[in-house]
Short mmCIF file of N, CA and C in Angstrom, two decimals:
data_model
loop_
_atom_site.label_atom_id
_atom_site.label_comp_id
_atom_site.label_asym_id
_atom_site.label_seq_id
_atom_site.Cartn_x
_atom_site.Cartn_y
_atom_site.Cartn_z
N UNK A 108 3.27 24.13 30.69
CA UNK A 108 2.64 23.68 31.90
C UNK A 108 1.19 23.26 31.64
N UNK A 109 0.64 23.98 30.88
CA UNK A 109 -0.99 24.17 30.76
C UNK A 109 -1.31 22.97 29.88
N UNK A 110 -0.06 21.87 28.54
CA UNK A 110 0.06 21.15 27.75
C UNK A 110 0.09 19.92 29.15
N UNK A 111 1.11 20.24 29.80
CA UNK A 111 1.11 18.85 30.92
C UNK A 111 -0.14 18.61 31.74
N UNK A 112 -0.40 19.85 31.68
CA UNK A 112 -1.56 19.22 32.40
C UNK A 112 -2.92 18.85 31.74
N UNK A 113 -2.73 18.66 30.91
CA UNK A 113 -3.94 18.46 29.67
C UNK A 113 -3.55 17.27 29.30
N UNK A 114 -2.72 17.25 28.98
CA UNK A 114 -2.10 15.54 28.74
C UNK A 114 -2.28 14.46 29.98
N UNK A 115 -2.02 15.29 31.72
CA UNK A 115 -2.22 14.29 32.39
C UNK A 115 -3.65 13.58 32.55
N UNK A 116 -4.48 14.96 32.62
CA UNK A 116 -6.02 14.89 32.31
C UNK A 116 -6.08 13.67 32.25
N UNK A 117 -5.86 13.86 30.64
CA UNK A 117 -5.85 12.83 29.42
C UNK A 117 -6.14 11.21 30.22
N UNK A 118 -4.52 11.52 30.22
CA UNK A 118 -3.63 9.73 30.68
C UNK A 118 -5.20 9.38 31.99
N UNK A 119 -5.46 10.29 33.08
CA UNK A 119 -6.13 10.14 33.98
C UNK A 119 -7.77 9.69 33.40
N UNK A 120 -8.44 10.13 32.47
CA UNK A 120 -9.14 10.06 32.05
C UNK A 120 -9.62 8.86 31.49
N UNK A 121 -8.35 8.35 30.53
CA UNK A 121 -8.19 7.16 29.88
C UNK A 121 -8.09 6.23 30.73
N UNK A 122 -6.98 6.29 31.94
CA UNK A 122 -6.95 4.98 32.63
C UNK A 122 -8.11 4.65 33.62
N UNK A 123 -9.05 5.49 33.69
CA UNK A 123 -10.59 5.63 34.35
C UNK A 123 -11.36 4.61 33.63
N UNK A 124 -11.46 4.89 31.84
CA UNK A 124 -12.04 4.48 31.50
C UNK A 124 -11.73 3.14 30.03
N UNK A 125 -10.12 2.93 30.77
CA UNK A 125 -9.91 1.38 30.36
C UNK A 125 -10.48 0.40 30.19
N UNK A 126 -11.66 0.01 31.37
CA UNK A 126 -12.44 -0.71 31.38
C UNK A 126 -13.47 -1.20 30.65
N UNK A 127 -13.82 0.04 29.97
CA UNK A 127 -14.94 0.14 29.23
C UNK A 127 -14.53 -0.64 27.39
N UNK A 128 -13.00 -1.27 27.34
CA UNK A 128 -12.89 -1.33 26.13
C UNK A 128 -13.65 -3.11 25.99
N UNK A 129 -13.62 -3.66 24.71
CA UNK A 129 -14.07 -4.70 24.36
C UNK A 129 -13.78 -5.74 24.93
N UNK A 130 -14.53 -6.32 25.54
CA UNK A 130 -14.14 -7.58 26.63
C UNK A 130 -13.57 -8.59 25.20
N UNK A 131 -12.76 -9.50 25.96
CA UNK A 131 -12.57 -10.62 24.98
C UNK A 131 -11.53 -10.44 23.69
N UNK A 132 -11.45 -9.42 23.39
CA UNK A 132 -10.77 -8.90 21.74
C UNK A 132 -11.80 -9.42 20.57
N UNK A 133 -13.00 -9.58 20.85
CA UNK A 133 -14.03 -10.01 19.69
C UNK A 133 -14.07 -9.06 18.38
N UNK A 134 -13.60 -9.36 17.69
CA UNK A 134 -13.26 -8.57 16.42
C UNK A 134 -14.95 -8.16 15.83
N UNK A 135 -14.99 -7.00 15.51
CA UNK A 135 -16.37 -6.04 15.26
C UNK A 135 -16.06 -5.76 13.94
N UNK A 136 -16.86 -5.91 13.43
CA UNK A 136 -16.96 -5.49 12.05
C UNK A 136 -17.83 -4.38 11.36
N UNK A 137 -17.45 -3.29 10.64
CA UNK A 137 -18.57 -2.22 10.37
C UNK A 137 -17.75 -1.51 8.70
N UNK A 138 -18.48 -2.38 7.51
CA UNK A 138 -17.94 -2.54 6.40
C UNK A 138 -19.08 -1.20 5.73
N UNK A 139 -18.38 -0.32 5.23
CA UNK A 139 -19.04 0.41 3.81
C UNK A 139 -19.40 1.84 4.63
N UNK A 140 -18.94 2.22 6.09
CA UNK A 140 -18.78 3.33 6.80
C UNK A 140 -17.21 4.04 6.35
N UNK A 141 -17.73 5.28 5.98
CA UNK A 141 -16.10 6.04 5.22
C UNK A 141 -15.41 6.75 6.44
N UNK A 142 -14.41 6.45 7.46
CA UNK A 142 -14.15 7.03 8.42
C UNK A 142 -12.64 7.93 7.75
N UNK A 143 -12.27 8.85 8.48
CA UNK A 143 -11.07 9.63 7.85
C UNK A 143 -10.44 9.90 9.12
N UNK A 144 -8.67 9.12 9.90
CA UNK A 144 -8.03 9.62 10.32
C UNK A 144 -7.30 11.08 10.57
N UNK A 145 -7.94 11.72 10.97
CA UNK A 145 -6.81 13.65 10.44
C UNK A 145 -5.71 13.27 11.35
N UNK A 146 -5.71 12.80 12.58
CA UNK A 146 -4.29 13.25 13.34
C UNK A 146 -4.08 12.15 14.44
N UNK A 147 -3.06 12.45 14.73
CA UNK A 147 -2.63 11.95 15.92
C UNK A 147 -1.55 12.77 16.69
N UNK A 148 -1.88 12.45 17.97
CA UNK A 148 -0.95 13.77 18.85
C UNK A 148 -0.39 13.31 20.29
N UNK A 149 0.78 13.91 20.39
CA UNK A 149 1.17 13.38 21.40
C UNK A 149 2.65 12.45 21.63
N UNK A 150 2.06 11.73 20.71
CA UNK A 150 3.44 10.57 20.05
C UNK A 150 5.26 10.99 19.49
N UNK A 151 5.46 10.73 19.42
CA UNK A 151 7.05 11.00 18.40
C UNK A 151 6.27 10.39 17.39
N UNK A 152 7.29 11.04 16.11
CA UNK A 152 6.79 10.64 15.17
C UNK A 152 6.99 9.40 14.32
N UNK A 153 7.69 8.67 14.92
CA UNK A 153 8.69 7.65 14.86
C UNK A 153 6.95 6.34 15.25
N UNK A 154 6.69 6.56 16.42
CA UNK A 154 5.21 5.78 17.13
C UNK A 154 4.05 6.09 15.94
N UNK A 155 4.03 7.61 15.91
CA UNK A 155 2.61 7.93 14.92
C UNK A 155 2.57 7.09 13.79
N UNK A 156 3.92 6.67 12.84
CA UNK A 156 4.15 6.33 11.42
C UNK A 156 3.82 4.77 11.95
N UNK A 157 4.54 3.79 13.14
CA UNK A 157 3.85 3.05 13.11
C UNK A 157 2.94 2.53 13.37
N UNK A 158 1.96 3.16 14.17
CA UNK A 158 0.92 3.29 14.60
C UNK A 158 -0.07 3.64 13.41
N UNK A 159 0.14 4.07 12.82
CA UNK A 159 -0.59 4.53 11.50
C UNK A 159 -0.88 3.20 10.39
N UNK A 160 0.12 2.29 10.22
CA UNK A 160 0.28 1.06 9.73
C UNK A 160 -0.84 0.13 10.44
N UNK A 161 -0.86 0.32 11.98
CA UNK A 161 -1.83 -0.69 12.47
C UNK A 161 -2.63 -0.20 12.26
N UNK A 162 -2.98 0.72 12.57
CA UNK A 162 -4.52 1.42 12.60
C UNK A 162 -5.02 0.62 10.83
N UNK A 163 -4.54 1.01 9.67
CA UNK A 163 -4.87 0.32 8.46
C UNK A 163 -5.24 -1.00 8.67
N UNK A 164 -4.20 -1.84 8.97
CA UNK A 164 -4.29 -2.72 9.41
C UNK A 164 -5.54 -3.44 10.10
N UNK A 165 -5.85 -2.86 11.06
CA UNK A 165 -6.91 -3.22 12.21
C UNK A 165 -8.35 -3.20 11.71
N UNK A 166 -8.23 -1.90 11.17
CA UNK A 166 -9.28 -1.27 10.20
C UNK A 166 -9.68 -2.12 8.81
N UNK A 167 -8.87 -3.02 8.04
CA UNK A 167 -8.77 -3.79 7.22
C UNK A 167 -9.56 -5.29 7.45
N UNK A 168 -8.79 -5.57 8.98
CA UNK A 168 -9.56 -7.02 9.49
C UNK A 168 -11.12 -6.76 10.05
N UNK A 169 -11.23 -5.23 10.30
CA UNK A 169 -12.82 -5.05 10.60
C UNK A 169 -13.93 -4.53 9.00
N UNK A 170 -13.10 -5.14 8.21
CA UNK A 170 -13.82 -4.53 7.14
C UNK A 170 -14.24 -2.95 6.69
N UNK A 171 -13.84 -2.02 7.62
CA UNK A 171 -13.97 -0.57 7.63
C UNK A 171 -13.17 0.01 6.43
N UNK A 172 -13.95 1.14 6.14
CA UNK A 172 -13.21 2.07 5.25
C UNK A 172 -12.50 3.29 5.46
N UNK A 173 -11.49 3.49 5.56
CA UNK A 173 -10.48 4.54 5.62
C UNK A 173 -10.43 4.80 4.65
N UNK A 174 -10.51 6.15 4.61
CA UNK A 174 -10.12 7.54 3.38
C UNK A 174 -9.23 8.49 3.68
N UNK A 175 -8.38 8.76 3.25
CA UNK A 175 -7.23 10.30 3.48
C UNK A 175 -8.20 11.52 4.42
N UNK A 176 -7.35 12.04 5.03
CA UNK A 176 -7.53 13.17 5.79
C UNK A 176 -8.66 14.35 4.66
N UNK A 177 -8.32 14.21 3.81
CA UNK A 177 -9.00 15.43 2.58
C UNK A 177 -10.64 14.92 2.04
N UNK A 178 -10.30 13.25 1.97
CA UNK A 178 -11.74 12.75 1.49
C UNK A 178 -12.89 13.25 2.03
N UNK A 179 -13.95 12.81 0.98
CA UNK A 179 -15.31 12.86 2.00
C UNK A 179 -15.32 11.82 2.89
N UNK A 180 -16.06 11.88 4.41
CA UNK A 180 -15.64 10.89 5.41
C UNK A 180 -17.11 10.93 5.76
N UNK A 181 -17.75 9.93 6.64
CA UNK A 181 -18.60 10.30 7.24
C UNK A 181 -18.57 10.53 8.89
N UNK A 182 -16.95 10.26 9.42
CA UNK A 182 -16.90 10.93 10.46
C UNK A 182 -15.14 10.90 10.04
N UNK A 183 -14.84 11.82 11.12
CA UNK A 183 -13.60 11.87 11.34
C UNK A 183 -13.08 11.68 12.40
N UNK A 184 -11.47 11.36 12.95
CA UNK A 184 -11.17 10.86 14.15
C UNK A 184 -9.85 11.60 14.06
N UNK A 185 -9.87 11.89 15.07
CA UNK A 185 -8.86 12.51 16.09
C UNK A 185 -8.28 11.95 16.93
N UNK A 186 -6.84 11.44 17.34
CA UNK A 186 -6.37 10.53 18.42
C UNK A 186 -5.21 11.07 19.11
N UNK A 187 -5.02 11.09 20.64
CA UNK A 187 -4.05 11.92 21.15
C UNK A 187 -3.46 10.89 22.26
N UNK A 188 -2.18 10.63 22.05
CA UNK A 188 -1.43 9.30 22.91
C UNK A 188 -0.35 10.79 24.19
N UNK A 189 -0.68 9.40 25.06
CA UNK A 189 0.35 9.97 26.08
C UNK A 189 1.10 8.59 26.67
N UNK A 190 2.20 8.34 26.85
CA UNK A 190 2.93 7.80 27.82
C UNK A 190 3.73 7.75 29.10
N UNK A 191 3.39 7.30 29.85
CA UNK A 191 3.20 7.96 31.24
C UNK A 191 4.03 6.67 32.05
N UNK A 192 4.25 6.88 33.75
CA UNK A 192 4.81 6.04 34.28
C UNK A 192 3.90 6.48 35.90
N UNK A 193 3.25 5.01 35.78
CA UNK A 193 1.86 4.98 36.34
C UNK A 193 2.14 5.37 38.26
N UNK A 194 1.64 4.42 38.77
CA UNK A 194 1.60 4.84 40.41
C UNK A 194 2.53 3.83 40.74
N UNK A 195 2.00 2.56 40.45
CA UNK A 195 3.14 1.59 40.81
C UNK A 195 4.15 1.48 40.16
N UNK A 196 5.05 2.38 39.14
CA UNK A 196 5.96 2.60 38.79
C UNK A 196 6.11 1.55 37.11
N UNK A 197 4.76 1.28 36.99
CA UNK A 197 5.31 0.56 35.44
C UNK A 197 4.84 1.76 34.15
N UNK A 198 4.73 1.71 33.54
CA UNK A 198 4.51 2.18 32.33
C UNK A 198 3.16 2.02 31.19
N UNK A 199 2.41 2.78 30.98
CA UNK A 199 1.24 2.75 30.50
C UNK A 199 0.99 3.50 29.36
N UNK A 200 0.41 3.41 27.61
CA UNK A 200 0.13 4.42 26.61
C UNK A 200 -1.25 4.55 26.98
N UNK A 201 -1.83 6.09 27.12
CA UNK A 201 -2.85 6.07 27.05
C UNK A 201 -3.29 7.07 25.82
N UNK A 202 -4.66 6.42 25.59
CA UNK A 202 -5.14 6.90 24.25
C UNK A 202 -6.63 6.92 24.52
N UNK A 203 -6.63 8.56 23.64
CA UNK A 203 -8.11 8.78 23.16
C UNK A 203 -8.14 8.89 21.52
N UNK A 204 -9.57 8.51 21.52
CA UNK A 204 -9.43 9.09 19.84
C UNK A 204 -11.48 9.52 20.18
N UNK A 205 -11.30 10.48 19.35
CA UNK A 205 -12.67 11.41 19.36
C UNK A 205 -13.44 11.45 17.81
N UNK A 206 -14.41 11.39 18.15
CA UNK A 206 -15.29 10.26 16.51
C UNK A 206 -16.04 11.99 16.22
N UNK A 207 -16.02 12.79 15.09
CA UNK A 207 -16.62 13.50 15.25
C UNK A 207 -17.24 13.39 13.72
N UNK A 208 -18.86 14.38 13.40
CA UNK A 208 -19.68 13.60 12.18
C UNK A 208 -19.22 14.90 11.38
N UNK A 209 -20.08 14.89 10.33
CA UNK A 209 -19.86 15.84 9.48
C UNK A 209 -20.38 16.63 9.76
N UNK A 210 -20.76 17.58 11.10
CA UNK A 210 -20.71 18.54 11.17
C UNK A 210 -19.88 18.99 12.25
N UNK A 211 -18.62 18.13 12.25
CA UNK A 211 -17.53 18.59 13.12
C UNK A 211 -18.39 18.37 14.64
N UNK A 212 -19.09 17.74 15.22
CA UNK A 212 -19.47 17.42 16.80
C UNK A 212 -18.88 16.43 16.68
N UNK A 213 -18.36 16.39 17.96
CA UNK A 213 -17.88 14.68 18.45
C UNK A 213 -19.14 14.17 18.84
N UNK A 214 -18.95 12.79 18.08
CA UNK A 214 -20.31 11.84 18.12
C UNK A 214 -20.03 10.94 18.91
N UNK A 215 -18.25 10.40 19.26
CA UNK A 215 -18.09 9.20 20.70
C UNK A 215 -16.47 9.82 20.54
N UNK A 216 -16.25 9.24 22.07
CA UNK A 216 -14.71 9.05 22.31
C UNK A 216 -14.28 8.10 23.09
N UNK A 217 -13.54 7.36 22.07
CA UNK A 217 -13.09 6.03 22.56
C UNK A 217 -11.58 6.50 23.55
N UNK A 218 -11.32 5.71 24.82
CA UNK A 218 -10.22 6.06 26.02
C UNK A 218 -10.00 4.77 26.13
N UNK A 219 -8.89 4.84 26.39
CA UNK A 219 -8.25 3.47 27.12
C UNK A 219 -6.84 3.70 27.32
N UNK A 220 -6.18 2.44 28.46
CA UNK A 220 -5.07 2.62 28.53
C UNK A 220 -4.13 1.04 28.47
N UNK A 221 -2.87 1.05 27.94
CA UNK A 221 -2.60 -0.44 27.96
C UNK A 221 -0.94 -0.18 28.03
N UNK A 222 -0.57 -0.94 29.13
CA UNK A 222 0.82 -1.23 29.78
C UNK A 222 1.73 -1.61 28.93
N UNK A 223 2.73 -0.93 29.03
CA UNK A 223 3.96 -1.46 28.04
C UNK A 223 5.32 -1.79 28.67
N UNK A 224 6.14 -2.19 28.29
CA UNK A 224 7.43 -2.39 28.88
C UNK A 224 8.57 -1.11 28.52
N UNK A 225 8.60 -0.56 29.72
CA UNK A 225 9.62 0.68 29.16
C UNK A 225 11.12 0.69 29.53
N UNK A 226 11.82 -0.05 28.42
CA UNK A 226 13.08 0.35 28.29
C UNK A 226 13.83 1.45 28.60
N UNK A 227 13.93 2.61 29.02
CA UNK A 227 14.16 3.60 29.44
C UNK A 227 13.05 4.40 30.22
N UNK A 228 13.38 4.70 31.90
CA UNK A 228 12.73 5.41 32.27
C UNK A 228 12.59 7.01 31.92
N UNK A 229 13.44 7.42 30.75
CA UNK A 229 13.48 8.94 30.57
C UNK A 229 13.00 8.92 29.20
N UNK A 230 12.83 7.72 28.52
CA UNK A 230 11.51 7.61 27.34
C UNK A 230 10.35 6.54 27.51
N UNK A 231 9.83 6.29 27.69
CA UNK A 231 8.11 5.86 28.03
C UNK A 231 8.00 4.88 27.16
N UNK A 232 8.14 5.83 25.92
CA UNK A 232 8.00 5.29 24.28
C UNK A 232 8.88 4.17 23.56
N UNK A 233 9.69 4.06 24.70
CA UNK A 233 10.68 3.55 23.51
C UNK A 233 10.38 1.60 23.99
N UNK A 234 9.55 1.47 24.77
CA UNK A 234 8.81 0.24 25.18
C UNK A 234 7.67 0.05 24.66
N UNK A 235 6.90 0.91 23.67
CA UNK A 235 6.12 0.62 22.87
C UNK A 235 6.48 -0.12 21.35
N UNK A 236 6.22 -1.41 21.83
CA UNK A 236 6.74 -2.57 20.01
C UNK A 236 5.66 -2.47 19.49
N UNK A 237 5.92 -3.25 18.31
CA UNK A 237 5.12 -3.49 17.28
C UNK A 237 3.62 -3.94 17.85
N UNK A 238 3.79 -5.19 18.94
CA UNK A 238 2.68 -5.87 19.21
C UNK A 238 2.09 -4.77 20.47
N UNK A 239 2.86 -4.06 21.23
CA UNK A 239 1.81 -3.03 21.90
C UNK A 239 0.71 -2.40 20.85
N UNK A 240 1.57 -1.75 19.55
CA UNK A 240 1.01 -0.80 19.00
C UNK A 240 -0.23 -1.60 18.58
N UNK A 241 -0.07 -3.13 18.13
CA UNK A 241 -1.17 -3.89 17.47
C UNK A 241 -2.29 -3.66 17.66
N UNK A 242 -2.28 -4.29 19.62
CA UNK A 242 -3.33 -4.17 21.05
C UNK A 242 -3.95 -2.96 20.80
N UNK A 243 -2.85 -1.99 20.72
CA UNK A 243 -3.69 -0.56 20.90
C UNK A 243 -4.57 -0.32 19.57
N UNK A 244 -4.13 -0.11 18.92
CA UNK A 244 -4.91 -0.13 17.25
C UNK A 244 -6.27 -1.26 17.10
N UNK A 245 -5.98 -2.60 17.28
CA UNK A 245 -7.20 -3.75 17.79
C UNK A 245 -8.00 -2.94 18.28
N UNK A 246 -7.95 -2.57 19.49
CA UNK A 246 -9.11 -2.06 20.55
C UNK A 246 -9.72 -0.78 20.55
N UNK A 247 -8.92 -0.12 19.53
CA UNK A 247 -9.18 1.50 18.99
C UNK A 247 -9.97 1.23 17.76
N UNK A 248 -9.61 0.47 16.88
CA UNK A 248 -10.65 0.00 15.91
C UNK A 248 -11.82 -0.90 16.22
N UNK A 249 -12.13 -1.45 17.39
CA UNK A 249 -12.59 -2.51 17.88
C UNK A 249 -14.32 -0.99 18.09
N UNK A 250 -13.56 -0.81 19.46
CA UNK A 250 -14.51 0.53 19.44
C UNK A 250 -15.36 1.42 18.56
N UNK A 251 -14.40 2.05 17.67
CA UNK A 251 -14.59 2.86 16.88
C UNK A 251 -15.84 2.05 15.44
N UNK A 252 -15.41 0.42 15.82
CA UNK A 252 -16.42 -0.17 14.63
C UNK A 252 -17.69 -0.01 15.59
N UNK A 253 -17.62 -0.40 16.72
CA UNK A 253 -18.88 -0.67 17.33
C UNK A 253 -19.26 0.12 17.06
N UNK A 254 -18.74 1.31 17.64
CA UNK A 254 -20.02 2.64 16.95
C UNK A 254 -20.36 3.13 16.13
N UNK A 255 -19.79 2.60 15.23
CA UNK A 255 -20.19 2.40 13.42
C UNK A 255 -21.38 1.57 13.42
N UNK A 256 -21.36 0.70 13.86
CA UNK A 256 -22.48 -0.44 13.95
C UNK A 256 -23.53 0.17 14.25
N UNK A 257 -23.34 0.61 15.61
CA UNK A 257 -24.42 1.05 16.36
C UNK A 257 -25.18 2.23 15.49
N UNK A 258 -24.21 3.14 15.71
CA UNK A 258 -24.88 4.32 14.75
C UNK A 258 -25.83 4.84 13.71
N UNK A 259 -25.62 3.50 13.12
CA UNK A 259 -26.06 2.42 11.30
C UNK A 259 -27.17 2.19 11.42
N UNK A 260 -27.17 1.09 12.87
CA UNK A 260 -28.49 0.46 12.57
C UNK A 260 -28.48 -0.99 12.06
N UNK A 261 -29.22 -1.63 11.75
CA UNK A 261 -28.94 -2.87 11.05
C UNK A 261 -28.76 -2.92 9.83
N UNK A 262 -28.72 -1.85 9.00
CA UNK A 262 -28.18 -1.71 7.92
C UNK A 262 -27.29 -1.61 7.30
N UNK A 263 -26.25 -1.17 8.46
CA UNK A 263 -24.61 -1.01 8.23
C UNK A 263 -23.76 -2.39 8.14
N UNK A 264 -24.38 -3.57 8.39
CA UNK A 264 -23.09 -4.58 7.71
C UNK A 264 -24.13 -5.75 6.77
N UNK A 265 -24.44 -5.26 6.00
CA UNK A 265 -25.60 -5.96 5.24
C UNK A 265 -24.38 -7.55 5.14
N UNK A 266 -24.84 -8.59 5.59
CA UNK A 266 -24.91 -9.96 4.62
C UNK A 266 -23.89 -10.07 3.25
N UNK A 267 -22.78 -10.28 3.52
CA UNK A 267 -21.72 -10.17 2.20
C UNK A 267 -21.48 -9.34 1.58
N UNK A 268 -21.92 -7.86 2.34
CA UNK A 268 -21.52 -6.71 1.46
C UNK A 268 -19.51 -6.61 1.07
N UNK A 269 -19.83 -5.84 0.00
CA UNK A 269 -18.65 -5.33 -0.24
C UNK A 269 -18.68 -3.94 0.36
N UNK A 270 -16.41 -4.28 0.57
CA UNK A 270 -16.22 -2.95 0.71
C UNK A 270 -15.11 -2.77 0.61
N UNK A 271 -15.03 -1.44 0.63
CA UNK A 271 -13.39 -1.35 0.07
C UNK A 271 -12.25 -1.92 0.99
N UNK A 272 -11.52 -1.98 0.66
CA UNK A 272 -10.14 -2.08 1.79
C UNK A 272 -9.65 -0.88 2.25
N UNK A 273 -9.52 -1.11 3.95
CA UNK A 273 -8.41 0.03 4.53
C UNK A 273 -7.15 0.29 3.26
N UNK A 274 -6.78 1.42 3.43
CA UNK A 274 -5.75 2.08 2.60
C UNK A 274 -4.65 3.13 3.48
N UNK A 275 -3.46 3.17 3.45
CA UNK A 275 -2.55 4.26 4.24
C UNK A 275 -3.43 5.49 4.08
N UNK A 276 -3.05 5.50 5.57
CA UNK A 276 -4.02 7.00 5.98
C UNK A 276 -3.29 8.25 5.98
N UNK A 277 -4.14 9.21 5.44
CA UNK A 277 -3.91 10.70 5.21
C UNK A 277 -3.50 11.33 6.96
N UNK A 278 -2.37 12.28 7.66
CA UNK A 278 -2.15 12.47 8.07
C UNK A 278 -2.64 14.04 7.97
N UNK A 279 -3.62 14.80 8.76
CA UNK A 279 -3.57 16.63 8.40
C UNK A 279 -2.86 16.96 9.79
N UNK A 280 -1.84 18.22 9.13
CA UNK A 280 -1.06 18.56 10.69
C UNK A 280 -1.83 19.77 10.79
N UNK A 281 -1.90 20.18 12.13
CA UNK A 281 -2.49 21.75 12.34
C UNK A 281 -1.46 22.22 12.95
#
């Protein structure tokens, strides 16, 4: 009971603050910042694995660096999906992911929520495709660079720097 209602929180929370994601889909870039995925929650695991692909992915076209769950990071992220079936009866994933530094404080938390087509009303999930997961991953990395950026300073995307490439991300279960 105490999980549902933490989750609805959640979904409620996120679809509050949908608004706030990147107008436009303007791709953000924040190259030579070491970020480290630990988890994701909420999902089947079937969503997490591909969801995990975009996130690389997304993270790749913003020039960011992903490291395994174990690396040194200079922040870490936490992300917890819910799928829900909204007021007017369509279907919505909502997602947080929580930016926290190396000393374990959350430093931002990115929310949002984005409509999917749900093939079954007694799974949510199973209307989440490839190109939902894309959207969602885009705008979760979209965020998560900005505040890489921001954080940095003008120093964080120097003029043709190199950097590594996103790499499959380390999963830690608790």
């Amino acid at each position: 009971m105490a999980s549902r209602t933490i989750t609805a929180l959640a979904f409620a929370a996120a679809l509050g603050l949908a608004g706030c994601q990147t107008a436009g889909g303007a791709l953000v870039s924040a190259p030579g910042v070491p970020i480290a995925v630990e988890s994701i929650e909420g999902a089947p695991q079937g969503v997490q694995s591909a969801l995990q692909g975009e996130l690389a992915s997304a993270a790749q076209e913003r020039r960011m660096t992903l490291v395994g769950a174990g690396a040194d990071a200079r922040y870490r992220v936490r992300g917890y999906l819910s799928a829900e079936t909204t007021e007017d009866g369509s279907t919505a994933v909502a997602f947080v992911w929580d930016v926290f530094d190396a000393e374990k404080r959350r430093a931002k938390r990115v929310a949002g929520a984005k409509p999917i087509r749900a093939a079954s009303a007694a799974s949510p999930w199973e209307g989440l495709d490839r190109d939902a997961l894309r959207r969602l991953a885009a705008d979760s990395m979209n965020e998560i660079a900005g505040f890489l950026v921001a954080d940095a300073g003008p120093a964080a995307a120097p003029a043709g720097g190199e950097t590594r490439p996103a790499t499959a991300l380390g999963f830690a279960e608790e």
